[in-house]
mmCIF file of C-alpha atoms and ligand atoms in Angstrom:
data_model
loop_
_atom_site.group_PDB
_atom_site.id
_atom_site.type_symbol
_atom_site.label_atom_id
_atom_site.label_comp_id
_atom_site.label_asym_id
_atom_site.label_seq_id
_atom_site.Cartn_x
_atom_site.Cartn_y
_atom_site.Cartn_z
ATOM 1 C CA UNK A 1 -10.580 -0.463 21.720
ATOM 2 C CA UNK A 2 -8.924 2.746 20.640
ATOM 3 C CA UNK A 3 -10.164 5.925 19.025
ATOM 4 C CA UNK A 4 -8.151 7.123 16.096
ATOM 5 C CA UNK A 5 -7.622 11.177 16.002
ATOM 6 C CA UNK A 6 -5.586 13.041 13.119
ATOM 7 C CA UNK A 7 -4.502 16.232 13.644
ATOM 8 C CA UNK A 8 -3.717 17.727 10.257
ATOM 9 C CA UNK A 9 -2.182 15.245 9.144
ATOM 10 C CA UNK A 10 0.559 15.890 6.010
ATOM 11 C CA UNK A 11 2.631 14.160 3.652
ATOM 12 C CA UNK A 12 4.919 14.925 1.141
ATOM 13 C CA UNK A 13 7.135 12.796 -0.971
ATOM 14 C CA UNK A 14 9.367 15.571 -2.336
ATOM 15 C CA UNK A 15 7.294 18.021 -4.230
ATOM 16 C CA UNK A 16 4.307 15.533 -4.461
ATOM 17 C CA UNK A 17 1.593 16.536 -1.554
ATOM 18 C CA UNK A 18 -0.363 12.973 -1.427
ATOM 19 C CA UNK A 19 -1.670 14.193 2.182
ATOM 20 C CA UNK A 20 -3.160 17.764 2.850
ATOM 21 C CA UNK A 21 -3.941 18.569 6.663
ATOM 22 C CA UNK A 22 -6.360 16.109 6.901
ATOM 23 C CA UNK A 23 -8.264 16.062 10.356
ATOM 24 C CA UNK A 24 -10.234 13.582 11.753
ATOM 25 C CA UNK A 25 -11.769 11.819 14.688
ATOM 26 C CA UNK A 26 -12.805 7.735 14.509
ATOM 27 C CA UNK A 27 -14.362 6.221 17.547
ATOM 28 C CA UNK A 28 -13.152 3.774 19.241
ATOM 29 C CA UNK A 29 -15.455 0.878 17.845
ATOM 30 C CA UNK A 30 -16.218 3.183 14.459
ATOM 31 C CA UNK A 31 -15.647 1.264 11.018
ATOM 32 C CA UNK A 32 -14.490 4.031 9.071
ATOM 33 C CA UNK A 33 -14.318 4.014 5.484
ATOM 34 C CA UNK A 34 -11.285 6.183 3.160
ATOM 35 C CA UNK A 35 -12.924 6.564 0.099
ATOM 36 C CA UNK A 36 -11.799 8.455 -3.342
ATOM 37 C CA UNK A 37 -10.684 7.844 -6.473
ATOM 38 C CA UNK A 38 -6.724 6.112 -7.796
ATOM 39 C CA UNK A 39 -3.630 8.810 -6.390
ATOM 40 C CA UNK A 40 -6.255 10.797 -3.723
ATOM 41 C CA UNK A 41 -3.527 9.301 -1.068
ATOM 42 C CA UNK A 42 -5.782 6.854 0.832
ATOM 43 C CA UNK A 43 -2.948 4.383 1.218
ATOM 44 C CA UNK A 44 -0.563 6.762 1.536
ATOM 45 C CA UNK A 45 -2.665 8.300 5.101
ATOM 46 C CA UNK A 46 -3.386 4.260 5.863
ATOM 47 C CA UNK A 47 0.333 3.394 6.095
ATOM 48 C CA UNK A 48 0.544 6.777 8.461
ATOM 49 C CA UNK A 49 -1.889 5.178 10.942
ATOM 50 C CA UNK A 50 0.277 2.340 10.387
ATOM 51 C CA UNK A 51 3.667 3.339 11.168
ATOM 52 C CA UNK A 52 4.628 2.105 7.397
ATOM 53 C CA UNK A 53 5.209 5.894 6.481
ATOM 54 C CA UNK A 54 6.780 8.966 8.293
ATOM 55 C CA UNK A 55 4.057 11.883 8.818
ATOM 56 C CA UNK A 56 5.177 14.890 7.074
ATOM 57 C CA UNK A 57 3.513 17.288 9.495
ATOM 58 C CA UNK A 58 0.551 17.372 12.131
ATOM 59 C CA UNK A 59 -0.113 15.138 14.968
ATOM 60 C CA UNK A 60 -1.379 11.173 14.979
ATOM 61 C CA UNK A 61 -2.980 9.953 18.618
ATOM 62 C CA UNK A 62 -4.276 6.225 18.576
ATOM 63 C CA UNK A 63 -5.817 5.289 22.427
ATOM 64 C CA UNK A 64 -4.748 9.132 23.501
ATOM 65 C CA UNK A 65 -1.187 8.699 22.793
ATOM 66 C CA UNK A 66 0.628 10.194 20.582
ATOM 67 C CA UNK A 67 1.988 8.217 18.220
ATOM 68 C CA UNK A 68 4.064 10.054 15.197
ATOM 69 C CA UNK A 69 7.471 8.353 16.288
ATOM 70 C CA UNK A 70 6.211 4.954 18.543
ATOM 71 C CA UNK A 71 6.925 2.260 15.950
ATOM 72 C CA UNK A 72 4.312 0.476 13.810
ATOM 73 C CA UNK A 73 4.510 -2.753 16.191
ATOM 74 C CA UNK A 74 4.086 -0.867 19.425
ATOM 75 C CA UNK A 75 1.403 1.215 18.054
ATOM 76 C CA UNK A 76 -1.239 -1.813 18.910
ATOM 77 C CA UNK A 77 -2.628 -2.398 15.185
ATOM 78 C CA UNK A 78 -2.869 -4.754 12.661
ATOM 79 C CA UNK A 79 -2.664 -4.541 9.009
ATOM 80 C CA UNK A 80 -5.016 -6.624 6.245
ATOM 81 C CA UNK A 81 -3.178 -5.979 2.761
ATOM 82 C CA UNK A 82 -4.832 -6.580 -0.382
ATOM 83 C CA UNK A 83 -1.645 -9.242 -0.596
ATOM 84 C CA UNK A 84 -2.437 -11.851 1.778
ATOM 85 C CA UNK A 85 1.277 -12.477 2.003
ATOM 86 C CA UNK A 86 0.726 -15.552 3.876
ATOM 87 C CA UNK A 87 3.980 -17.794 4.134
ATOM 88 C CA UNK A 88 3.388 -21.023 1.806
ATOM 89 C CA UNK A 89 5.315 -23.802 3.737
ATOM 90 C CA UNK A 90 3.627 -23.029 6.511
ATOM 91 C CA UNK A 91 -0.398 -24.428 7.377
ATOM 92 C CA UNK A 92 -3.378 -22.264 8.305
ATOM 93 C CA UNK A 93 -2.751 -22.600 12.156
ATOM 94 C CA UNK A 94 1.034 -21.813 11.781
ATOM 95 C CA UNK A 95 0.180 -18.844 9.953
ATOM 96 C CA UNK A 96 -2.409 -17.705 11.746
ATOM 97 C CA UNK A 97 -0.222 -17.981 15.304
ATOM 98 C CA UNK A 98 3.359 -16.539 13.542
ATOM 99 C CA UNK A 99 3.797 -13.534 14.973
ATOM 100 C CA UNK A 100 2.209 -14.456 18.263
ATOM 101 C CA UNK A 101 5.076 -17.219 18.493
ATOM 102 C CA UNK A 102 7.696 -14.793 17.221
ATOM 103 C CA UNK A 103 6.473 -12.311 20.140
ATOM 104 C CA UNK A 104 7.691 -14.881 22.505
ATOM 105 C CA UNK A 105 3.503 -15.777 23.775
ATOM 106 C CA UNK A 106 3.141 -19.331 24.827
ATOM 107 C CA UNK A 107 2.187 -22.346 22.669
ATOM 108 C CA UNK A 108 -1.180 -22.452 24.591
ATOM 109 C CA UNK A 109 -2.364 -19.179 24.472
ATOM 110 C CA UNK A 110 -1.256 -19.417 20.398
ATOM 111 C CA UNK A 111 -3.707 -22.369 19.782
ATOM 112 C CA UNK A 112 -6.231 -20.577 21.810
ATOM 113 C CA UNK A 113 -5.942 -17.980 19.806
ATOM 114 C CA UNK A 114 -5.945 -19.149 16.569
ATOM 115 C CA UNK A 115 -8.614 -21.506 17.633
ATOM 116 C CA UNK A 116 -11.442 -18.683 17.921
ATOM 117 C CA UNK A 117 -10.036 -16.832 14.841
ATOM 118 C CA UNK A 118 -11.299 -19.530 13.356
ATOM 119 C CA UNK A 119 -13.766 -20.034 14.703
ATOM 120 C CA UNK A 120 -14.687 -16.434 14.263
ATOM 121 C CA UNK A 121 -13.811 -16.723 10.374
ATOM 122 C CA UNK A 122 -15.483 -20.034 9.833
ATOM 123 C CA UNK A 123 -11.402 -21.564 8.986
ATOM 124 C CA UNK A 124 -12.071 -24.143 11.511
ATOM 125 C CA UNK A 125 -11.756 -27.301 9.292
ATOM 126 C CA UNK A 126 -9.067 -25.766 6.918
ATOM 127 C CA UNK A 127 -6.618 -25.349 9.933
ATOM 128 C CA UNK A 128 -4.299 -27.979 8.507
ATOM 129 C CA UNK A 129 -4.045 -27.043 5.189
ATOM 130 C CA UNK A 130 -1.400 -24.867 3.361
ATOM 131 C CA UNK A 131 -2.097 -21.720 1.258
ATOM 132 C CA UNK A 132 -1.823 -23.298 -1.974
ATOM 133 C CA UNK A 133 -4.754 -25.258 -0.654
ATOM 134 C CA UNK A 134 -7.151 -22.691 0.121
ATOM 135 C CA UNK A 135 -9.499 -20.807 -2.684
ATOM 136 C CA UNK A 136 -8.692 -16.713 -2.892
ATOM 137 C CA UNK A 137 -11.183 -15.948 -0.441
ATOM 138 C CA UNK A 138 -10.310 -18.672 2.265
ATOM 139 C CA UNK A 139 -6.531 -17.084 1.764
ATOM 140 C CA UNK A 140 -7.800 -13.663 2.754
ATOM 141 C CA UNK A 141 -9.820 -15.239 5.710
ATOM 142 C CA UNK A 142 -7.021 -16.910 7.052
ATOM 143 C CA UNK A 143 -4.466 -12.770 6.409
ATOM 144 C CA UNK A 144 -7.932 -11.560 8.225
ATOM 145 C CA UNK A 145 -7.071 -14.119 10.875
ATOM 146 C CA UNK A 146 -3.633 -13.877 11.884
ATOM 147 C CA UNK A 147 -4.604 -9.864 12.004
ATOM 148 C CA UNK A 148 -7.512 -10.839 15.127
ATOM 149 C CA UNK A 149 -4.897 -13.339 16.548
ATOM 150 C CA UNK A 150 -2.915 -9.992 17.529
ATOM 151 C CA UNK A 151 -6.002 -8.756 19.453
ATOM 152 C CA UNK A 152 -5.299 -5.343 18.085
ATOM 153 C CA UNK A 153 -7.164 -2.054 19.391
ATOM 154 C CA UNK A 154 -7.192 -0.656 16.177
ATOM 155 C CA UNK A 155 -7.510 -2.783 12.408
ATOM 156 C CA UNK A 156 -6.451 -1.382 9.236
ATOM 157 C CA UNK A 157 -7.407 -2.878 5.552
ATOM 158 C CA UNK A 158 -6.128 -1.794 2.558
ATOM 159 C CA UNK A 159 -8.463 -2.736 -0.249
ATOM 160 C CA UNK A 160 -8.089 -6.051 1.421
ATOM 161 C CA UNK A 161 -10.688 -7.717 -1.474
ATOM 162 C CA UNK A 162 -9.369 -6.097 -4.331
ATOM 163 C CA UNK A 163 -7.885 -9.580 -6.079
ATOM 164 C CA UNK A 164 -11.126 -11.318 -5.351
ATOM 165 C CA UNK A 165 -14.378 -11.590 -8.261
ATOM 166 C CA UNK A 166 -17.134 -9.956 -7.569
ATOM 167 C CA UNK A 167 -19.363 -12.833 -6.112
ATOM 168 C CA UNK A 168 -16.474 -13.763 -3.605
ATOM 169 C CA UNK A 169 -16.257 -9.600 -2.660
ATOM 170 C CA UNK A 170 -19.857 -9.304 -1.950
ATOM 171 C CA UNK A 171 -19.231 -12.211 0.473
ATOM 172 C CA UNK A 172 -16.444 -11.235 2.351
ATOM 173 C CA UNK A 173 -18.041 -7.661 2.519
ATOM 174 C CA UNK A 174 -20.702 -9.517 4.154
ATOM 175 C CA UNK A 175 -18.291 -11.341 5.983
ATOM 176 C CA UNK A 176 -16.403 -8.363 7.354
ATOM 177 C CA UNK A 177 -19.672 -6.245 8.082
ATOM 178 C CA UNK A 178 -20.170 -9.700 10.411
ATOM 179 C CA UNK A 179 -16.680 -9.593 11.902
ATOM 180 C CA UNK A 180 -16.676 -5.709 12.833
ATOM 181 C CA UNK A 181 -20.226 -6.522 14.538
ATOM 182 C CA UNK A 182 -18.696 -9.592 16.402
ATOM 183 C CA UNK A 183 -14.933 -8.207 17.170
ATOM 184 C CA UNK A 184 -16.261 -4.594 17.973
ATOM 185 C CA UNK A 185 -13.082 -2.898 17.475
ATOM 186 C CA UNK A 186 -12.136 0.108 15.338
ATOM 187 C CA UNK A 187 -11.632 -0.686 11.715
ATOM 188 C CA UNK A 188 -10.079 1.835 9.394
ATOM 189 C CA UNK A 189 -10.964 0.298 5.603
ATOM 190 C CA UNK A 190 -8.822 1.760 2.444
ATOM 191 C CA UNK A 191 -11.013 1.263 -0.636
ATOM 192 C CA UNK A 192 -11.459 2.977 -4.292
ATOM 193 C CA UNK A 193 -15.152 0.803 -4.951
ATOM 194 C CA UNK A 194 -17.669 2.898 -3.360
ATOM 195 C CA UNK A 195 -20.131 0.222 -2.828
ATOM 196 C CA UNK A 196 -17.894 -1.539 -0.480
ATOM 197 C CA UNK A 197 -17.764 1.473 0.994
ATOM 198 C CA UNK A 198 -21.510 2.607 0.930
ATOM 199 C CA UNK A 199 -22.188 -1.165 2.154
ATOM 200 C CA UNK A 200 -19.982 -1.144 5.083
ATOM 201 C CA UNK A 201 -19.299 1.984 6.521
ATOM 202 C CA UNK A 202 -20.367 3.484 9.690
ATOM 203 C CA UNK A 203 -18.516 6.632 8.502
ATOM 204 C CA UNK A 204 -17.360 7.081 4.630
ATOM 205 C CA UNK A 205 -14.213 9.620 4.649
ATOM 206 C CA UNK A 206 -14.271 11.186 0.536
ATOM 207 C CA UNK A 207 -10.371 12.068 -0.290
ATOM 208 C CA UNK A 208 -9.985 13.871 -3.058
ATOM 209 C CA UNK A 209 -6.197 15.027 -4.150
ATOM 210 C CA UNK A 210 -4.637 14.705 -0.938
ATOM 211 C CA UNK A 211 -8.319 16.601 0.787
ATOM 212 C CA UNK A 212 -11.170 15.236 2.565
ATOM 213 C CA UNK A 213 -14.049 16.456 0.571
ATOM 214 C CA UNK A 214 -16.867 14.741 3.157
ATOM 215 C CA UNK A 215 -17.563 12.406 5.625
ATOM 216 C CA UNK A 216 -20.295 11.233 7.490
ATOM 217 C CA UNK A 217 -22.613 8.240 7.027
ATOM 218 C CA UNK A 218 -22.966 6.559 4.308
ATOM 219 C CA UNK A 219 -27.076 7.564 3.657
ATOM 220 C CA UNK A 220 -26.082 11.210 4.660
ATOM 221 C CA UNK A 221 -23.237 11.756 1.868
ATOM 222 C CA UNK A 222 -25.731 9.923 -0.990
ATOM 223 C CA UNK A 223 -28.420 12.554 -0.404
ATOM 224 C CA UNK A 224 -27.250 15.216 0.361
ATOM 225 C CA UNK A 225 -23.153 15.231 -0.948
ATOM 226 C CA UNK A 226 -21.226 19.016 -0.026
ATOM 227 C CA UNK A 227 -20.205 19.183 -3.746
ATOM 228 C CA UNK A 228 -20.043 17.908 -6.545
ATOM 229 C CA UNK A 229 -17.369 15.495 -6.424
ATOM 230 C CA UNK A 230 -18.954 13.699 -3.521
ATOM 231 C CA UNK A 231 -22.091 13.191 -5.485
ATOM 232 C CA UNK A 232 -20.246 11.826 -8.371
ATOM 233 C CA UNK A 233 -18.496 9.588 -6.849
ATOM 234 C CA UNK A 234 -20.872 7.625 -4.271
ATOM 235 C CA UNK A 235 -23.970 5.974 -6.583
ATOM 236 C CA UNK A 236 -24.071 3.353 -8.318
ATOM 237 C CA UNK A 237 -25.802 4.386 -11.631
ATOM 238 C CA UNK A 238 -24.119 7.335 -11.460
ATOM 239 C CA UNK A 239 -25.805 10.171 -10.808
ATOM 240 C CA UNK A 240 -26.608 12.400 -13.607
ATOM 241 C CA UNK A 241 -24.756 15.781 -13.729
ATOM 242 C CA UNK A 242 -26.334 18.353 -15.950
ATOM 243 C CA UNK A 243 -25.170 22.050 -17.201
ATOM 244 C CA UNK A 244 -28.610 24.058 -16.577
ATOM 245 C CA UNK A 245 -29.689 27.929 -16.626
ATOM 246 C CA UNK A 246 -32.176 29.423 -13.755
ATOM 247 C CA UNK A 247 -35.019 31.439 -14.960
ATOM 248 C CA UNK A 248 -36.930 33.060 -12.541
ATOM 249 C CA UNK A 249 -40.869 33.972 -13.158
ATOM 250 C CA UNK A 250 -43.927 35.206 -11.603
ATOM 251 C CA UNK A 251 -44.513 31.622 -11.068
ATOM 252 C CA UNK A 252 -42.032 30.147 -9.459
ATOM 253 C CA UNK A 253 -38.194 28.579 -10.909
ATOM 254 C CA UNK A 254 -37.391 26.719 -13.329
ATOM 255 C CA UNK A 255 -34.079 25.352 -14.542
ATOM 256 C CA UNK A 256 -34.074 25.041 -18.355
ATOM 257 C CA UNK A 257 -32.421 22.073 -19.425
ATOM 258 C CA UNK A 258 -31.386 22.257 -23.413
ATOM 259 C CA UNK A 259 -34.843 22.101 -24.459
ATOM 260 C CA UNK A 260 -36.947 21.061 -21.695
ATOM 261 C CA UNK A 261 -37.140 22.254 -18.185
ATOM 262 C CA UNK A 262 -37.958 21.186 -14.594
ATOM 263 C CA UNK A 263 -39.226 22.987 -11.875
ATOM 264 C CA UNK A 264 -36.599 23.975 -9.092
ATOM 265 C CA UNK A 265 -38.373 23.100 -5.211
ATOM 266 C CA UNK A 266 -39.079 26.028 -3.408
ATOM 267 C CA UNK A 267 -35.896 26.339 -0.457
ATOM 268 C CA UNK A 268 -33.096 25.545 -3.227
ATOM 269 C CA UNK A 269 -35.064 28.144 -6.090
ATOM 270 C CA UNK A 270 -34.671 30.992 -2.707
ATOM 271 C CA UNK A 271 -30.480 31.408 -3.435
ATOM 272 C CA UNK A 272 -30.598 31.664 -7.199
ATOM 273 C CA UNK A 273 -30.219 34.708 -9.505
ATOM 274 C CA UNK A 274 -32.318 34.763 -13.141
ATOM 275 C CA UNK A 275 -29.824 33.634 -15.672
ATOM 276 C CA UNK A 276 -27.606 32.345 -13.090
ATOM 277 C CA UNK A 277 -25.504 28.601 -14.833
ATOM 278 C CA UNK A 278 -25.403 26.106 -12.264
ATOM 279 C CA UNK A 279 -25.429 22.245 -12.926
ATOM 280 C CA UNK A 280 -28.203 20.053 -11.072
ATOM 281 C CA UNK A 281 -27.281 16.701 -10.064
ATOM 282 C CA UNK A 282 -29.735 13.408 -10.508
ATOM 283 C CA UNK A 283 -29.952 10.794 -9.515
ATOM 284 C CA UNK A 284 -30.667 8.267 -11.985
ATOM 285 C CA UNK A 285 -34.065 7.090 -9.243
ATOM 286 C CA UNK A 286 -34.928 10.574 -9.178
ATOM 287 C CA UNK A 287 -36.163 10.330 -12.968
ATOM 288 C CA UNK A 288 -39.076 8.734 -14.391
ATOM 289 C CA UNK A 289 -40.459 8.100 -17.580
ATOM 290 C CA UNK A 290 -44.205 8.250 -19.005
ATOM 291 C CA UNK A 291 -45.529 10.421 -16.318
ATOM 292 C CA UNK A 292 -45.324 13.961 -16.785
ATOM 293 C CA UNK A 293 -44.732 17.039 -16.333
ATOM 294 C CA UNK A 294 -41.014 16.703 -17.670
ATOM 295 C CA UNK A 295 -39.395 17.145 -20.727
ATOM 296 C CA UNK A 296 -39.248 14.839 -24.346
ATOM 297 C CA UNK A 297 -36.450 12.478 -24.882
ATOM 298 C CA UNK A 298 -35.444 9.418 -26.913
ATOM 299 C CA UNK A 299 -34.280 6.194 -25.582
ATOM 300 C CA UNK A 300 -31.310 5.564 -27.020
ATOM 301 C CA UNK A 301 -30.332 2.127 -25.155
ATOM 302 C CA UNK A 302 -32.433 -0.254 -22.494
ATOM 303 C CA UNK A 303 -30.512 -2.479 -20.129
ATOM 304 C CA UNK A 304 -32.900 -4.369 -18.436
ATOM 305 C CA UNK A 305 -31.469 -6.122 -15.283
ATOM 306 C CA UNK A 306 -34.620 -7.949 -14.055
ATOM 307 C CA UNK A 307 -35.802 -6.171 -11.402
ATOM 308 C CA UNK A 308 -34.965 -2.689 -12.418
ATOM 309 C CA UNK A 309 -34.209 -1.193 -16.063
ATOM 310 C CA UNK A 310 -31.325 1.463 -16.514
ATOM 311 C CA UNK A 311 -32.750 3.224 -19.462
ATOM 312 C CA UNK A 312 -29.990 6.107 -21.501
ATOM 313 C CA UNK A 313 -32.069 8.981 -23.111
ATOM 314 C CA UNK A 314 -31.343 11.570 -25.052
ATOM 315 C CA UNK A 315 -33.228 15.001 -24.228
ATOM 316 C CA UNK A 316 -33.759 17.737 -26.355
ATOM 317 C CA UNK A 317 -31.127 19.985 -26.947
ATOM 318 C CA UNK A 318 -28.694 18.097 -24.372
ATOM 319 C CA UNK A 319 -25.820 16.803 -25.646
ATOM 320 C CA UNK A 320 -25.101 13.886 -22.799
ATOM 321 C CA UNK A 321 -26.808 11.232 -22.398
ATOM 322 C CA UNK A 322 -29.046 11.125 -19.300
ATOM 323 C CA UNK A 323 -29.299 7.506 -17.225
ATOM 324 C CA UNK A 324 -33.144 6.463 -16.104
ATOM 325 C CA UNK A 325 -33.528 3.422 -13.032
ATOM 326 C CA UNK A 326 -36.791 2.821 -13.283
ATOM 327 C CA UNK A 327 -38.890 -0.448 -11.696
ATOM 328 C CA UNK A 328 -39.417 -4.020 -13.615
ATOM 329 C CA UNK A 329 -38.619 -4.951 -16.542
ATOM 330 C CA UNK A 330 -41.425 -2.596 -18.283
ATOM 331 C CA UNK A 331 -39.963 0.138 -19.909
ATOM 332 C CA UNK A 332 -40.096 2.304 -23.814
ATOM 333 C CA UNK A 333 -38.768 1.120 -25.911
ATOM 334 C CA UNK A 334 -35.343 1.874 -27.681
ATOM 335 C CA UNK A 335 -36.170 4.256 -30.638
ATOM 336 C CA UNK A 336 -39.029 5.622 -28.610
ATOM 337 C CA UNK A 337 -39.445 9.313 -27.524
ATOM 338 C CA UNK A 338 -40.782 9.772 -23.620
ATOM 339 C CA UNK A 339 -41.093 11.746 -21.324
ATOM 340 C CA UNK A 340 -38.404 12.751 -18.332
ATOM 341 C CA UNK A 341 -40.274 13.810 -15.074
ATOM 342 C CA UNK A 342 -38.091 14.506 -11.541
ATOM 343 C CA UNK A 343 -38.773 13.899 -8.692
ATOM 344 C CA UNK A 344 -37.913 17.138 -6.738
ATOM 345 C CA UNK A 345 -36.762 16.022 -3.677
ATOM 346 C CA UNK A 346 -34.097 14.427 -5.365
ATOM 347 C CA UNK A 347 -32.645 17.283 -7.062
ATOM 348 C CA UNK A 348 -29.025 18.457 -6.292
ATOM 349 C CA UNK A 349 -28.092 21.790 -7.089
ATOM 350 C CA UNK A 350 -24.247 23.267 -7.584
ATOM 351 C CA UNK A 351 -22.403 26.517 -8.158
ATOM 352 C CA UNK A 352 -19.753 26.883 -10.959
ATOM 353 C CA UNK A 353 -17.318 26.297 -8.105
ATOM 354 C CA UNK A 354 -18.604 22.158 -7.434
ATOM 355 C CA UNK A 355 -20.519 23.426 -4.370
ATOM 356 C CA UNK A 356 -23.545 22.604 -3.114
ATOM 357 C CA UNK A 357 -26.134 25.269 -3.226
HETATM 358 P P1 LIG B 401 -4.667 5.872 -3.103
HETATM 359 O O1 LIG B 401 -4.326 5.067 -2.772
HETATM 360 O O2 LIG B 401 -5.495 6.539 -3.185
HETATM 361 O O3 LIG B 401 -4.459 5.438 -4.728
HETATM 362 P P2 LIG B 401 -1.653 6.757 -2.659
HETATM 363 O O4 LIG B 401 -1.559 7.270 -1.250
HETATM 364 O O5 LIG B 401 -1.178 5.504 -2.827
HETATM 365 O O6 LIG B 401 -2.837 7.306 -3.584
HETATM 366 O O7 LIG B 401 -1.104 8.068 -3.201
HETATM 367 C C1 LIG B 401 -1.298 9.269 -2.922
HETATM 368 C C2 LIG B 401 0.009 10.059 -3.660
HETATM 369 O O8 LIG B 401 1.117 9.830 -3.363
HETATM 370 C C3 LIG B 401 -0.194 9.717 -5.535
HETATM 371 O O9 LIG B 401 0.345 11.049 -6.148
HETATM 372 C C4 LIG B 401 1.352 8.582 -5.436
HETATM 373 O O10 LIG B 401 1.715 8.863 -7.090
HETATM 374 C C5 LIG B 401 1.854 9.694 -4.026
HETATM 375 N N1 LIG B 401 3.063 8.623 -3.796
HETATM 376 C C6 LIG B 401 2.563 7.549 -3.327
HETATM 377 N N2 LIG B 401 3.947 7.109 -2.449
HETATM 378 C C7 LIG B 401 5.246 7.624 -2.976
HETATM 379 C C8 LIG B 401 6.038 7.996 -2.961
HETATM 380 N N3 LIG B 401 6.605 6.632 -2.160
HETATM 381 N N4 LIG B 401 6.615 8.089 -3.904
HETATM 382 C C9 LIG B 401 6.252 9.343 -4.583
HETATM 383 N N5 LIG B 401 4.994 8.987 -4.558
HETATM 384 C C10 LIG B 401 4.129 8.896 -3.653
#
């Protein structure tokens, strides 16, 4: 068990600043997910924690001990990669016990640890198989098992599910969540997939261009994104972000969206000036059709998914389509005009620099 602390961590490759001044504390037993678009620096950050990359600046502590110069093997961590890298000529049991054997751990202890890891991962029936006799998901479970047998104080996962198909990813996601519950060990998990981040994390760290944009519980980030980037990155289907102008009147403030307008909720309106240009973020489930008051739009595409329908609508005067998520299959037909109304509680306002208003 261990906490992980990053203090002003930086990484430069020549002139490229891959990670800039990241400071963060991961509590003992916490499952923290680093998420962000490709190239944002999340793998570099993880590899510095693992000891696979030199740290250019700042300090890294694991379990309260400074780790900057400690070799990877002595950091008490185990890492699971996207590629399983199993030894093809060894059985599942041999693969899982190999590192311990190399460390000189006695045979009985290796066997006990392999048996325990196999139990946790439901691999008991497969211990004598070779990797080529396993499915992709089973191979990744063996790679995780290999990490478990080493009883690390911190697990590091680098996009471990990226090679699996959608069904298996969903299944393995649940297994990793269950594993975290059972092992009660600190885990840091890197992914570019915001669904994985939302569903797995105790806390999400959103990275962009080498800096932390925001960190917090998944729903906190979803409900109160600190800026336009976080709002746009988390949430499926994606949030609608629309340019708008503030109109202050005696009866309250509204936003003009194309030819339509929506009322700004009281607290947010207080900070806005008449004529101010802002961007409004509206999650698809904060929009609904057919009930007023609202603005007019034409349905361009309807994706009927069964329990929900995604409507892509063209509002008058806006040159972008808006996505609306409605419950059930009942929804206006393509080509029809409809009234779109906004749940003010689901409205996010951003200034020109992208910060939340
Ligand atoms: P992510 O994991 O978020 O996709 P990375 O951490 O792999 O991003 O990379 C962050 C940035 O650092 C990228 O701009 C990438 O091109 C750069 N980078 C990563 N590794 C190297 C390297 N060995 N040499 C030079 N630049 C690198």
